[in-house]
């Protein structure tokens, strides 16, 4: 079976060296030396400051919400956050889990990121924040979102889970917003097995979040505030350091895979329109087909050939009952119905990729998609 993605496994000898160190020190978690090293290496690699490692990308979002106070009720009623329905469930469910009501706004039909005009329409007196997603590593309209946030005094937390290493206008995309979060789940471009990080704009928010991820403990006998456990451990950090060492080689191969797809399919499917002046990390290859039946059929045909393409993101999140939404989000719903993410990972062989392209091309050649 060809999966849609495969976790990247770094050099085993190198990992063993880190494990030897962990055994020697007998220091397994609580801001150990490997977590500290990974923090500074990532800050340097990404070109950011105020980076905090956490145990996964969902807790990264939740800690960011709390550190910025966007969960505080407004006049006794739950705070609202405006977010996108075209994302992985965790963006919106993490809000709900923390007592914040997600309010969806629609996406742009070409960039698939939040449409700024829809954000403005969704603002109410309860709104405290905007939680946009740099979906598939594309940059949101950060300038427009910034203007809206300032005008209405809202915090902005970017779910940048897909935007590892992406630069926009010559600097890290992760520098936009009050905070940006990353996921280091095994299936992500850069990973630590499970893990994540938050990049804060301001140092004082970083310091508050540091206390929060360690139960609010600030000294041997002092607990200053409500916290939780969201620390990254040394085994995760060891994996991260090894994966980071091989990042450039991994990305080069992925770019090759990505370009092969693009060359073969650009005139046959709709690809994501990316912002100008944006670098790309080749983390995903999403393709939008003419119709939902066409997308479903292509996924079936690929499966018959033992290839897994994923309907990702599907369904559009406003359709999920527990979010209690009343407004339809027609653009998101339309794209979600017609999209497939094709297999992309460094060890995907060119023969395998050719087989995938052939299945899609021969289906589209029949004209049945109309
Ligand atoms: C992967 C992902 C998350 C969740 O991250 P975990 O590390 O799996 O908790 C959140 N948002 C988006 C957009 C993601 O792709």
mmCIF file with all atom_site columns, N, CA and C in Angstrom, residues 298-362:
data_model
loop_
_atom_site.group_PDB
_atom_site.id
_atom_site.type_symbol
_atom_site.label_atom_id
_atom_site.label_alt_id
_atom_site.label_comp_id
_atom_site.label_asym_id
_atom_site.label_entity_id
_atom_site.label_seq_id
_atom_site.pdbx_PDB_ins_code
_atom_site.Cartn_x
_atom_site.Cartn_y
_atom_site.Cartn_z
_atom_site.occupancy
_atom_site.B_iso_or_equiv
_atom_site.pdbx_formal_charge
_atom_site.auth_seq_id
_atom_site.auth_comp_id
_atom_site.auth_asym_id
_atom_site.auth_atom_id
_atom_site.pdbx_PDB_model_num
ATOM 1   N N  . UNK A 1 298 ? -11.770 9.196  -8.152  1.00 0.00 ? 298 UNK A N  1
ATOM 2   C CA . UNK A 1 298 ? -10.302 9.125  -8.248  1.00 0.00 ? 298 UNK A CA 1
ATOM 3   C C  . UNK A 1 298 ? -9.732  8.423  -7.002  1.00 0.00 ? 298 UNK A C  1
ATOM 4   N N  . UNK A 1 299 ? -10.258 8.771  -5.840  1.00 0.00 ? 299 UNK A N  1
ATOM 5   C CA . UNK A 1 299 ? -9.781  8.129  -4.602  1.00 0.00 ? 299 UNK A CA 1
ATOM 6   C C  . UNK A 1 299 ? -10.036 6.624  -4.656  1.00 0.00 ? 299 UNK A C  1
ATOM 7   N N  . UNK A 1 300 ? -11.188 6.229  -5.195  1.00 0.00 ? 300 UNK A N  1
ATOM 8   C CA . UNK A 1 300 ? -11.523 4.795  -5.319  1.00 0.00 ? 300 UNK A CA 1
ATOM 9   C C  . UNK A 1 300 ? -10.569 4.091  -6.270  1.00 0.00 ? 300 UNK A C  1
ATOM 10  N N  . UNK A 1 301 ? -10.351 4.715  -7.437  1.00 0.00 ? 301 UNK A N  1
ATOM 11  C CA . UNK A 1 301 ? -9.460  4.102  -8.440  1.00 0.00 ? 301 UNK A CA 1
ATOM 12  C C  . UNK A 1 301 ? -8.043  3.965  -7.886  1.00 0.00 ? 301 UNK A C  1
ATOM 13  N N  . UNK A 1 302 ? -7.584  4.980  -7.159  1.00 0.00 ? 302 UNK A N  1
ATOM 14  C CA . UNK A 1 302 ? -6.244  4.898  -6.555  1.00 0.00 ? 302 UNK A CA 1
ATOM 15  C C  . UNK A 1 302 ? -6.205  3.746  -5.554  1.00 0.00 ? 302 UNK A C  1
ATOM 16  N N  . UNK A 1 303 ? -7.267  3.623  -4.783  1.00 0.00 ? 303 UNK A N  1
ATOM 17  C CA . UNK A 1 303 ? -7.306  2.569  -3.762  1.00 0.00 ? 303 UNK A CA 1
ATOM 18  C C  . UNK A 1 303 ? -7.257  1.183  -4.413  1.00 0.00 ? 303 UNK A C  1
ATOM 19  N N  . UNK A 1 304 ? -7.951  1.037  -5.551  1.00 0.00 ? 304 UNK A N  1
ATOM 20  C CA . UNK A 1 304 ? -7.893  -0.235 -6.279  1.00 0.00 ? 304 UNK A CA 1
ATOM 21  C C  . UNK A 1 304 ? -6.461  -0.552 -6.695  1.00 0.00 ? 304 UNK A C  1
ATOM 22  N N  . UNK A 1 305 ? -5.659  0.489  -6.873  1.00 0.00 ? 305 UNK A N  1
ATOM 23  C CA . UNK A 1 305 ? -4.243  0.308  -7.215  1.00 0.00 ? 305 UNK A CA 1
ATOM 24  C C  . UNK A 1 305 ? -3.345  0.368  -5.974  1.00 0.00 ? 305 UNK A C  1
ATOM 25  N N  . UNK A 1 306 ? -3.949  0.155  -4.831  1.00 0.00 ? 306 UNK A N  1
ATOM 26  C CA . UNK A 1 306 ? -3.223  0.137  -3.554  1.00 0.00 ? 306 UNK A CA 1
ATOM 27  C C  . UNK A 1 306 ? -2.483  1.448  -3.262  1.00 0.00 ? 306 UNK A C  1
ATOM 28  N N  . UNK A 1 307 ? -3.157  2.548  -3.581  1.00 0.00 ? 307 UNK A N  1
ATOM 29  C CA . UNK A 1 307 ? -2.604  3.887  -3.316  1.00 0.00 ? 307 UNK A CA 1
ATOM 30  C C  . UNK A 1 307 ? -3.642  4.656  -2.495  1.00 0.00 ? 307 UNK A C  1
ATOM 31  N N  . UNK A 1 308 ? -3.207  5.245  -1.394  1.00 0.00 ? 308 UNK A N  1
ATOM 32  C CA . UNK A 1 308 ? -4.148  6.000  -0.568  1.00 0.00 ? 308 UNK A CA 1
ATOM 33  C C  . UNK A 1 308 ? -4.002  7.502  -0.801  1.00 0.00 ? 308 UNK A C  1
ATOM 34  N N  . UNK A 1 309 ? -5.065  8.114  -1.327  1.00 0.00 ? 309 UNK A N  1
ATOM 35  C CA . UNK A 1 309 ? -5.131  9.573  -1.361  1.00 0.00 ? 309 UNK A CA 1
ATOM 36  C C  . UNK A 1 309 ? -6.111  9.927  -0.256  1.00 0.00 ? 309 UNK A C  1
ATOM 37  N N  . UNK A 1 310 ? -5.975  11.099 0.331   1.00 0.00 ? 310 UNK A N  1
ATOM 38  C CA . UNK A 1 310 ? -6.847  11.408 1.464   1.00 0.00 ? 310 UNK A CA 1
ATOM 39  C C  . UNK A 1 310 ? -7.764  12.567 1.135   1.00 0.00 ? 310 UNK A C  1
ATOM 40  N N  . UNK A 1 311 ? -9.030  12.421 1.495   1.00 0.00 ? 311 UNK A N  1
ATOM 41  C CA . UNK A 1 311 ? -9.965  13.553 1.374   1.00 0.00 ? 311 UNK A CA 1
ATOM 42  C C  . UNK A 1 311 ? -9.669  14.464 2.548   1.00 0.00 ? 311 UNK A C  1
ATOM 43  N N  . UNK A 1 312 ? -8.880  15.488 2.267   1.00 0.00 ? 312 UNK A N  1
ATOM 44  C CA . UNK A 1 312 ? -8.272  16.263 3.329   1.00 0.00 ? 312 UNK A CA 1
ATOM 45  C C  . UNK A 1 312 ? -8.243  17.704 2.886   1.00 0.00 ? 312 UNK A C  1
ATOM 46  N N  . UNK A 1 313 ? -8.997  18.578 3.459   1.00 0.00 ? 313 UNK A N  1
ATOM 47  C CA . UNK A 1 313 ? -9.804  18.423 4.647   1.00 0.00 ? 313 UNK A CA 1
ATOM 48  C C  . UNK A 1 313 ? -11.252 18.193 4.272   1.00 0.00 ? 313 UNK A C  1
ATOM 49  N N  . UNK A 1 314 ? -11.822 17.169 4.802   1.00 0.00 ? 314 UNK A N  1
ATOM 50  C CA . UNK A 1 314 ? -13.211 16.831 4.593   1.00 0.00 ? 314 UNK A CA 1
ATOM 51  C C  . UNK A 1 314 ? -13.702 16.177 5.868   1.00 0.00 ? 314 UNK A C  1
ATOM 52  N N  . UNK A 1 315 ? -14.896 16.474 6.367   1.00 0.00 ? 315 UNK A N  1
ATOM 53  C CA . UNK A 1 315 ? -15.819 17.471 5.840   1.00 0.00 ? 315 UNK A CA 1
ATOM 54  C C  . UNK A 1 315 ? -15.448 18.878 6.304   1.00 0.00 ? 315 UNK A C  1
ATOM 55  N N  . UNK A 1 316 ? -16.077 19.866 5.685   1.00 0.00 ? 316 UNK A N  1
ATOM 56  C CA . UNK A 1 316 ? -15.935 21.248 6.136   1.00 0.00 ? 316 UNK A CA 1
ATOM 57  C C  . UNK A 1 316 ? -16.528 21.320 7.555   1.00 0.00 ? 316 UNK A C  1
ATOM 58  N N  . UNK A 1 317 ? -15.810 21.971 8.469   1.00 0.00 ? 317 UNK A N  1
ATOM 59  C CA . UNK A 1 317 ? -16.131 21.813 9.897   1.00 0.00 ? 317 UNK A CA 1
ATOM 60  C C  . UNK A 1 317 ? -17.454 22.424 10.358  1.00 0.00 ? 317 UNK A C  1
ATOM 61  N N  . UNK A 1 318 ? -18.049 23.356 9.570   1.00 0.00 ? 318 UNK A N  1
ATOM 62  C CA . UNK A 1 318 ? -19.333 23.929 10.010  1.00 0.00 ? 318 UNK A CA 1
ATOM 63  C C  . UNK A 1 318 ? -20.434 22.880 9.977   1.00 0.00 ? 318 UNK A C  1
ATOM 64  N N  . UNK A 1 319 ? -20.183 21.751 9.310   1.00 0.00 ? 319 UNK A N  1
ATOM 65  C CA . UNK A 1 319 ? -21.201 20.700 9.215   1.00 0.00 ? 319 UNK A CA 1
ATOM 66  C C  . UNK A 1 319 ? -21.182 19.765 10.431  1.00 0.00 ? 319 UNK A C  1
ATOM 67  N N  . UNK A 1 320 ? -20.213 19.947 11.328  1.00 0.00 ? 320 UNK A N  1
ATOM 68  C CA . UNK A 1 320 ? -20.116 19.061 12.493  1.00 0.00 ? 320 UNK A CA 1
ATOM 69  C C  . UNK A 1 320 ? -21.019 19.576 13.606  1.00 0.00 ? 320 UNK A C  1
ATOM 70  N N  . UNK A 1 321 ? -21.906 18.698 14.097  1.00 0.00 ? 321 UNK A N  1
ATOM 71  C CA . UNK A 1 321 ? -22.983 19.112 15.013  1.00 0.00 ? 321 UNK A CA 1
ATOM 72  C C  . UNK A 1 321 ? -22.492 19.837 16.259  1.00 0.00 ? 321 UNK A C  1
ATOM 73  N N  . UNK A 1 322 ? -21.430 19.310 16.896  1.00 0.00 ? 322 UNK A N  1
ATOM 74  C CA . UNK A 1 322 ? -21.072 19.878 18.194  1.00 0.00 ? 322 UNK A CA 1
ATOM 75  C C  . UNK A 1 322 ? -20.502 21.296 18.108  1.00 0.00 ? 322 UNK A C  1
ATOM 76  N N  . UNK A 1 323 ? -20.256 21.796 16.923  1.00 0.00 ? 323 UNK A N  1
ATOM 77  C CA . UNK A 1 323 ? -19.844 23.200 16.810  1.00 0.00 ? 323 UNK A CA 1
ATOM 78  C C  . UNK A 1 323 ? -21.056 24.145 16.778  1.00 0.00 ? 323 UNK A C  1
ATOM 79  N N  . UNK A 1 324 ? -22.252 23.586 16.632  1.00 0.00 ? 324 UNK A N  1
ATOM 80  C CA . UNK A 1 324 ? -23.506 24.358 16.732  1.00 0.00 ? 324 UNK A CA 1
ATOM 81  C C  . UNK A 1 324 ? -23.493 25.611 15.857  1.00 0.00 ? 324 UNK A C  1
ATOM 82  N N  . UNK A 1 325 ? -23.184 25.416 14.579  1.00 0.00 ? 325 UNK A N  1
ATOM 83  C CA . UNK A 1 325 ? -23.140 26.546 13.649  1.00 0.00 ? 325 UNK A CA 1
ATOM 84  C C  . UNK A 1 325 ? -24.443 26.645 12.886  1.00 0.00 ? 325 UNK A C  1
ATOM 85  N N  . UNK A 1 326 ? -24.842 27.873 12.575  1.00 0.00 ? 326 UNK A N  1
ATOM 86  C CA . UNK A 1 326 ? -26.059 28.034 11.789  1.00 0.00 ? 326 UNK A CA 1
ATOM 87  C C  . UNK A 1 326 ? -25.762 28.555 10.384  1.00 0.00 ? 326 UNK A C  1
ATOM 88  N N  . UNK A 1 327 ? -24.600 29.206 10.200  1.00 0.00 ? 327 UNK A N  1
ATOM 89  C CA . UNK A 1 327 ? -24.306 29.766 8.878   1.00 0.00 ? 327 UNK A CA 1
ATOM 90  C C  . UNK A 1 327 ? -23.604 28.747 7.993   1.00 0.00 ? 327 UNK A C  1
ATOM 91  N N  . UNK A 1 328 ? -24.084 28.595 6.752   1.00 0.00 ? 328 UNK A N  1
ATOM 92  C CA . UNK A 1 328 ? -23.361 27.742 5.810   1.00 0.00 ? 328 UNK A CA 1
ATOM 93  C C  . UNK A 1 328 ? -22.056 28.419 5.387   1.00 0.00 ? 328 UNK A C  1
ATOM 94  N N  . UNK A 1 329 ? -21.067 27.637 4.990   1.00 0.00 ? 329 UNK A N  1
ATOM 95  C CA . UNK A 1 329 ? -19.784 28.174 4.501   1.00 0.00 ? 329 UNK A CA 1
ATOM 96  C C  . UNK A 1 329 ? -19.578 27.580 3.112   1.00 0.00 ? 329 UNK A C  1
ATOM 97  N N  . UNK A 1 330 ? -20.250 28.170 2.105   1.00 0.00 ? 330 UNK A N  1
ATOM 98  C CA . UNK A 1 330 ? -20.320 27.513 0.787   1.00 0.00 ? 330 UNK A CA 1
ATOM 99  C C  . UNK A 1 330 ? -18.966 27.269 0.117   1.00 0.00 ? 330 UNK A C  1
ATOM 100 N N  . UNK A 1 331 ? -18.024 28.189 0.260   1.00 0.00 ? 331 UNK A N  1
ATOM 101 C CA . UNK A 1 331 ? -16.746 27.992 -0.448  1.00 0.00 ? 331 UNK A CA 1
ATOM 102 C C  . UNK A 1 331 ? -15.980 26.827 0.186   1.00 0.00 ? 331 UNK A C  1
ATOM 103 N N  . UNK A 1 332 ? -15.884 26.850 1.504   1.00 0.00 ? 332 UNK A N  1
ATOM 104 C CA . UNK A 1 332 ? -15.179 25.780 2.197   1.00 0.00 ? 332 UNK A CA 1
ATOM 105 C C  . UNK A 1 332 ? -15.829 24.434 1.912   1.00 0.00 ? 332 UNK A C  1
ATOM 106 N N  . UNK A 1 333 ? -17.151 24.408 1.965   1.00 0.00 ? 333 UNK A N  1
ATOM 107 C CA . UNK A 1 333 ? -17.876 23.169 1.742   1.00 0.00 ? 333 UNK A CA 1
ATOM 108 C C  . UNK A 1 333 ? -17.641 22.630 0.329   1.00 0.00 ? 333 UNK A C  1
ATOM 109 N N  . UNK A 1 334 ? -17.578 23.532 -0.628  1.00 0.00 ? 334 UNK A N  1
ATOM 110 C CA . UNK A 1 334 ? -17.343 23.149 -2.020  1.00 0.00 ? 334 UNK A CA 1
ATOM 111 C C  . UNK A 1 334 ? -15.923 22.582 -2.196  1.00 0.00 ? 334 UNK A C  1
ATOM 112 N N  . UNK A 1 335 ? -14.917 23.305 -1.695  1.00 0.00 ? 335 UNK A N  1
ATOM 113 C CA . UNK A 1 335 ? -13.524 22.842 -1.847  1.00 0.00 ? 335 UNK A CA 1
ATOM 114 C C  . UNK A 1 335 ? -13.326 21.513 -1.089  1.00 0.00 ? 335 UNK A C  1
ATOM 115 N N  . UNK A 1 336 ? -13.847 21.442 0.131   1.00 0.00 ? 336 UNK A N  1
ATOM 116 C CA . UNK A 1 336 ? -13.679 20.225 0.940   1.00 0.00 ? 336 UNK A CA 1
ATOM 117 C C  . UNK A 1 336 ? -14.252 18.997 0.215   1.00 0.00 ? 336 UNK A C  1
ATOM 118 N N  . UNK A 1 337 ? -15.331 19.190 -0.515  1.00 0.00 ? 337 UNK A N  1
ATOM 119 C CA . UNK A 1 337 ? -15.948 18.073 -1.235  1.00 0.00 ? 337 UNK A CA 1
ATOM 120 C C  . UNK A 1 337 ? -15.134 17.592 -2.415  1.00 0.00 ? 337 UNK A C  1
ATOM 121 N N  . UNK A 1 338 ? -14.329 18.463 -2.996  1.00 0.00 ? 338 UNK A N  1
ATOM 122 C CA . UNK A 1 338 ? -13.650 18.136 -4.262  1.00 0.00 ? 338 UNK A CA 1
ATOM 123 C C  . UNK A 1 338 ? -12.149 17.917 -4.127  1.00 0.00 ? 338 UNK A C  1
ATOM 124 N N  . UNK A 1 339 ? -11.626 17.990 -2.898  1.00 0.00 ? 339 UNK A N  1
ATOM 125 C CA . UNK A 1 339 ? -10.164 17.960 -2.737  1.00 0.00 ? 339 UNK A CA 1
ATOM 126 C C  . UNK A 1 339 ? -9.635  16.569 -2.377  1.00 0.00 ? 339 UNK A C  1
ATOM 127 N N  . UNK A 1 340 ? -8.453  16.265 -2.893  1.00 0.00 ? 340 UNK A N  1
ATOM 128 C CA . UNK A 1 340 ? -7.697  15.081 -2.463  1.00 0.00 ? 340 UNK A CA 1
ATOM 129 C C  . UNK A 1 340 ? -6.250  15.505 -2.231  1.00 0.00 ? 340 UNK A C  1
ATOM 130 N N  . UNK A 1 341 ? -5.641  14.964 -1.162  1.00 0.00 ? 341 UNK A N  1
ATOM 131 C CA . UNK A 1 341 ? -4.199  15.139 -0.992  1.00 0.00 ? 341 UNK A CA 1
ATOM 132 C C  . UNK A 1 341 ? -3.508  13.875 -1.490  1.00 0.00 ? 341 UNK A C  1
ATOM 133 N N  . UNK A 1 342 ? -2.565  14.048 -2.395  1.00 0.00 ? 342 UNK A N  1
ATOM 134 C CA . UNK A 1 342 ? -1.872  12.900 -2.989  1.00 0.00 ? 342 UNK A CA 1
ATOM 135 C C  . UNK A 1 342 ? -0.661  12.514 -2.132  1.00 0.00 ? 342 UNK A C  1
ATOM 136 N N  . UNK A 1 343 ? -0.243  11.253 -2.230  1.00 0.00 ? 343 UNK A N  1
ATOM 137 C CA . UNK A 1 343 ? 0.907   10.816 -1.419  1.00 0.00 ? 343 UNK A CA 1
ATOM 138 C C  . UNK A 1 343 ? 2.147   11.678 -1.685  1.00 0.00 ? 343 UNK A C  1
ATOM 139 N N  . UNK A 1 344 ? 2.767   12.118 -0.624  1.00 0.00 ? 344 UNK A N  1
ATOM 140 C CA . UNK A 1 344 ? 4.020   12.857 -0.759  1.00 0.00 ? 344 UNK A CA 1
ATOM 141 C C  . UNK A 1 344 ? 4.882   12.596 0.475   1.00 0.00 ? 344 UNK A C  1
ATOM 142 N N  . UNK A 1 345 ? 6.049   12.028 0.244   1.00 0.00 ? 345 UNK A N  1
ATOM 143 C CA . UNK A 1 345 ? 7.041   11.811 1.302   1.00 0.00 ? 345 UNK A CA 1
ATOM 144 C C  . UNK A 1 345 ? 8.369   11.497 0.620   1.00 0.00 ? 345 UNK A C  1
ATOM 145 N N  . UNK A 1 346 ? 9.454   11.646 1.396   1.00 0.00 ? 346 UNK A N  1
ATOM 146 C CA . UNK A 1 346 ? 10.783  11.589 0.787   1.00 0.00 ? 346 UNK A CA 1
ATOM 147 C C  . UNK A 1 346 ? 11.094  10.244 0.133   1.00 0.00 ? 346 UNK A C  1
ATOM 148 N N  . UNK A 1 347 ? 10.563  9.144  0.683   1.00 0.00 ? 347 UNK A N  1
ATOM 149 C CA . UNK A 1 347 ? 10.925  7.836  0.117   1.00 0.00 ? 347 UNK A CA 1
ATOM 150 C C  . UNK A 1 347 ? 9.930   7.348  -0.945  1.00 0.00 ? 347 UNK A C  1
ATOM 151 N N  . UNK A 1 348 ? 9.041   8.229  -1.411  1.00 0.00 ? 348 UNK A N  1
ATOM 152 C CA . UNK A 1 348 ? 8.135   7.844  -2.501  1.00 0.00 ? 348 UNK A CA 1
ATOM 153 C C  . UNK A 1 348 ? 8.961   7.665  -3.777  1.00 0.00 ? 348 UNK A C  1
ATOM 154 N N  . UNK A 1 349 ? 8.903   6.468  -4.353  1.00 0.00 ? 349 UNK A N  1
ATOM 155 C CA . UNK A 1 349 ? 9.745   6.203  -5.526  1.00 0.00 ? 349 UNK A CA 1
ATOM 156 C C  . UNK A 1 349 ? 9.109   6.790  -6.786  1.00 0.00 ? 349 UNK A C  1
ATOM 157 N N  . UNK A 1 350 ? 9.952   7.077  -7.771  1.00 0.00 ? 350 UNK A N  1
ATOM 158 C CA . UNK A 1 350 ? 9.421   7.726  -8.970  1.00 0.00 ? 350 UNK A CA 1
ATOM 159 C C  . UNK A 1 350 ? 8.459   6.805  -9.729  1.00 0.00 ? 350 UNK A C  1
ATOM 160 N N  . UNK A 1 351 ? 8.702   5.480  -9.663  1.00 0.00 ? 351 UNK A N  1
ATOM 161 C CA . UNK A 1 351 ? 7.775   4.538  -10.300 1.00 0.00 ? 351 UNK A CA 1
ATOM 162 C C  . UNK A 1 351 ? 6.405   4.589  -9.639  1.00 0.00 ? 351 UNK A C  1
ATOM 163 N N  . UNK A 1 352 ? 6.435   4.696  -8.312  1.00 0.00 ? 352 UNK A N  1
ATOM 164 C CA . UNK A 1 352 ? 5.174   4.770  -7.561  1.00 0.00 ? 352 UNK A CA 1
ATOM 165 C C  . UNK A 1 352 ? 4.441   6.055  -7.911  1.00 0.00 ? 352 UNK A C  1
ATOM 166 N N  . UNK A 1 353 ? 5.200   7.121  -8.000  1.00 0.00 ? 353 UNK A N  1
ATOM 167 C CA . UNK A 1 353 ? 4.569   8.399  -8.316  1.00 0.00 ? 353 UNK A CA 1
ATOM 168 C C  . UNK A 1 353 ? 3.971   8.387  -9.719  1.00 0.00 ? 353 UNK A C  1
ATOM 169 N N  . UNK A 1 354 ? 4.685   7.740  -10.631 1.00 0.00 ? 354 UNK A N  1
ATOM 170 C CA . UNK A 1 354 ? 4.194   7.646  -12.000 1.00 0.00 ? 354 UNK A CA 1
ATOM 171 C C  . UNK A 1 354 ? 2.866   6.878  -12.028 1.00 0.00 ? 354 UNK A C  1
ATOM 172 N N  . UNK A 1 355 ? 2.785   5.820  -11.240 1.00 0.00 ? 355 UNK A N  1
ATOM 173 C CA . UNK A 1 355 ? 1.550   5.025  -11.182 1.00 0.00 ? 355 UNK A CA 1
ATOM 174 C C  . UNK A 1 355 ? 0.384   5.894  -10.709 1.00 0.00 ? 355 UNK A C  1
ATOM 175 N N  . UNK A 1 356 ? 0.634   6.746  -9.719  1.00 0.00 ? 356 UNK A N  1
ATOM 176 C CA . UNK A 1 356 ? -0.412  7.622  -9.183  1.00 0.00 ? 356 UNK A CA 1
ATOM 177 C C  . UNK A 1 356 ? -0.883  8.596  -10.275 1.00 0.00 ? 356 UNK A C  1
ATOM 178 N N  . UNK A 1 357 ? 0.090   9.209  -10.936 1.00 0.00 ? 357 UNK A N  1
ATOM 179 C CA . UNK A 1 357 ? -0.238  10.182 -11.988 1.00 0.00 ? 357 UNK A CA 1
ATOM 180 C C  . UNK A 1 357 ? -1.008  9.498  -13.128 1.00 0.00 ? 357 UNK A C  1
ATOM 181 N N  . UNK A 1 358 ? -0.592  8.288  -13.483 1.00 0.00 ? 358 UNK A N  1
ATOM 182 C CA . UNK A 1 358 ? -1.261  7.567  -14.572 1.00 0.00 ? 358 UNK A CA 1
ATOM 183 C C  . UNK A 1 358 ? -2.729  7.286  -14.253 1.00 0.00 ? 358 UNK A C  1
ATOM 184 N N  . UNK A 1 359 ? -3.011  6.875  -13.037 1.00 0.00 ? 359 UNK A N  1
ATOM 185 C CA . UNK A 1 359 ? -4.406  6.601  -12.646 1.00 0.00 ? 359 UNK A CA 1
ATOM 186 C C  . UNK A 1 359 ? -5.244  7.867  -12.812 1.00 0.00 ? 359 UNK A C  1
ATOM 187 N N  . UNK A 1 360 ? -4.716  8.983  -12.340 1.00 0.00 ? 360 UNK A N  1
ATOM 188 C CA . UNK A 1 360 ? -5.476  10.238 -12.395 1.00 0.00 ? 360 UNK A CA 1
ATOM 189 C C  . UNK A 1 360 ? -5.670  10.692 -13.847 1.00 0.00 ? 360 UNK A C  1
ATOM 190 N N  . UNK A 1 361 ? -4.576  10.626 -14.587 1.00 0.00 ? 361 UNK A N  1
ATOM 191 C CA . UNK A 1 361 ? -4.654  11.079 -15.989 1.00 0.00 ? 361 UNK A CA 1
ATOM 192 C C  . UNK A 1 361 ? -5.619  10.225 -16.796 1.00 0.00 ? 361 UNK A C  1
ATOM 193 N N  . UNK A 1 362 ? -5.576  8.910  -16.616 1.00 0.00 ? 362 UNK A N  1
ATOM 194 C CA . UNK A 1 362 ? -6.450  8.084  -17.445 1.00 0.00 ? 362 UNK A CA 1
ATOM 195 C C  . UNK A 1 362 ? -7.909  8.283  -17.056 1.00 0.00 ? 362 UNK A C  1
#
